[in-house]
Structure formats: structure tokens, C-alpha cells
Amino acid sequence: MPQSTSPTGRATAAAPLSRIAITGARNWRDYALLLALACCWSSTYPLAKLALPTVPPITFISARSLIAAAFLFAILWMRGIKVPTDATAWKLFATQQLINSTFPFLIITWSQQYVPASNTVVLASTTPIFAFLITSLITRHEPATLLKLAGAILGLAGTVAIVGLDALRGFGSEIVAEIAILLATISFACATIFGLRLSEYDPMVVAAGSLLFGGIILLPPSLIIDQPWTLQPTPTAIIATIVMGIVSSALGLMLFYICLGRLGTLTTNAQGYLRIPIGVGLSVLLLGESVPSNLALGLLLVMAGVAAMTVPAERLKLR
């Protein structure tokens, strides 16, 4: 679908982007974008693990957000696109950033002090299920078929298989932290729905504005609590923070809004399952971690789940 962008960052198209998501008018390029998004966001875990030993969480999140914002604003300047200055646009950017990044990331970072990483992965993988429930019961902004629900469940089962069944045994021991992670995943699900309201803006503008707000709002706590000038981050941590800012935050968030506009809420959430095997592969390559014993079974379930969530319903005559 041809699309142009005005100098103010508002996108104009022959048909509303939300309509494309509902009708399922998509091609292989859209799914390539979904895979690219999964690759960008799957790098979050290994890069964070390299940076966090010498860069505290609040400073780390603020720094990567500001780096990402600076990167995107530079590209927008070269493209001749101005970021909107009206209060309505920035209210949307701020709300989206709070529910899609600032709130859930801080909650998960706090929870990981008490919940093992494997449990966190499983709990965070419930986002597609929450997105399905919110879509089918509340918003109803796009078709929520049983096939997509089955795909969400299969993807969750594949995630459990990859991280290991031992991850299920520890549930309930830190109930407050586990509930907090679930609240964060619900926030992620809401963000994929709220993000559709931003479809009139260029995805790069939305990403730049959101990341700038996220970085600035965490800057005062970073200065007060972490006192960054006293830190001694390693060269590896600095490189990991910069790469994460550009790849995971800047490019990832821009791809996220593109996928939302082209594929809709439920299909975009399928990338959450693709991130699991990709993240495992990156952890094996970058961190030397061992390959999970049930990786093959997990990959099979994950791919089946992703396929079920991404196949347009009308192709199977399911509504």
C-alpha cells in the first residue's frame, strides 16, 4: 500500500493502516519485518546481561533510551521530517512509552531480583494471551479467532519447553514478584492495542518521541539514586548499552509500530515467541550458555504457534 509522510511526521495513505490489519492485506515483506523485530528485541537479554553488572538498571534504561532517541532524531533531521510539537501528540507518545517500556521494564527489573530468569521468561510470554483476551472481550478492534488463541497457547508451551519444565516448579514461591511480572505483561499487551492510535504518525517519529520521553523521565532518578558520574562501566558495558539503544530500542521500536500498522495487534504479538529461540541462540553465541535440551521440541511448538497467530483468518475461512 503506497504511503507518504508529511514534513510534520504524520503519515498519509490511500487507506487507514488499521484497516490493513483487519482485512489481512499483507505479504512476505510484512512477515520479514516481524522477524526483523523479533531479532532486534531478542538481543535485549544478552546485551543487558553484558551491561548490567557495571551499569545500574535505571541508568541503563535511561541511557539506552536517550541514545536511541538521539539516533532517530538524527535520521529524522536528515529526512527533513519534524517531530510534532502539539500537546496531543506528546500525550500519546508519553502514554505509549509508559505502558510499553518505562513501567513494565522497571517492574520486571525489580522482579528479577526475586524470580529466576526462566520463570520470568515464561511469565513474560503470556503477553499474546492477554492481548487476545483484551481484544476479544473488550476492544474487539480486530478478529480474535480461536486459531490465534491456539497459537498463543502453543507458543507459551514452546517457551516452557525451551526454558525447561523445572521453571514451573518454582512458581508461587515469590508470588508478589510473579504477579508484578504478569502486570508488566498486561501492560505490554495494552501497549500493542493503544499503539494503533499512533498509526497516523510516521513510525520513526513515534519511536523517537516515545524514547526521548522515556529517557528524560528516568534521568532524575538516575542522577539521584545511581549518581552515574561515580560509576565505572566496562568498555563491554558501554558498547552493549550503545548497541542496545540503536538496535533493540531505536530500530526495534520503529519496527514495532510498522508491524502494528501492517499486521495488527495479535499478529504483532507473535514476535514475542520468535524472540525466545533467537534469544537463546544469541545467548549461546555471545555468552557461551548451553543449548537447552528441549530446544528442538520448543522450536517446533513455537513455530506452530507463530504460524497459527500469523495466518490471516480469511485464508482458512475462520472468523
C-alpha angles and dihedrals in degrees: 000000000000114000135179133193125223122224088255093060098254114134121226124194141168089253133017113272091230089060090057090055092050098046093045094232096162140131141198091283090063091054090046087056089051090053090047090052091051090051092050095049096039088065089065097086100049093041093048090049089055094048107036098069090071102017117062117231099252093048091043094053093044093047096048091047093051092045090050092047092050090050093051095043089053090054092046089052091052090048091050093238120142123212112238114257099196119114093236093061094046092047088057092046092049094048093048093048093049095052097035101042124353100052100037095041093051091046093049092045090054092045093052088069088071106022123067116245093246092055090048091053092051094047093046090052091067091079094098090052092051090046089053093049094047091046096047098040105031121013102024089188093145137016111286103196129187087243090063091048090051089050092052091051093047090050091051090049090051091051091053090049092052097047091041136253088263086076089071095056095068097054115120097027093098100026097165094054091044092052088049090056090050089052088052091052090050087052090053090050092051090049092057088055098041089047090070087072088067095058092107090067128073107265090233091054091051092048093047094047094045094048093047090053092046093050095047096047091055095043097084093050088047092053093045101040106027100027092209093203088068094053124102105203117187120242088251091055092049093050091046091051093050094046092047091050094052101034106029100030108028103032093029095053092045091052089047092060092044091053092047091055095045104034106023132230104299098044093046089054089060088078087072089073094043088057092063100066092034090051091049090052092050091048090052092049100039103030102027093238119163123261111255113249093229095046095118094051091044092051091051092052093043094051091047089051094047091048091052092049096047104042107101109248095228091062089064093035090241118142 
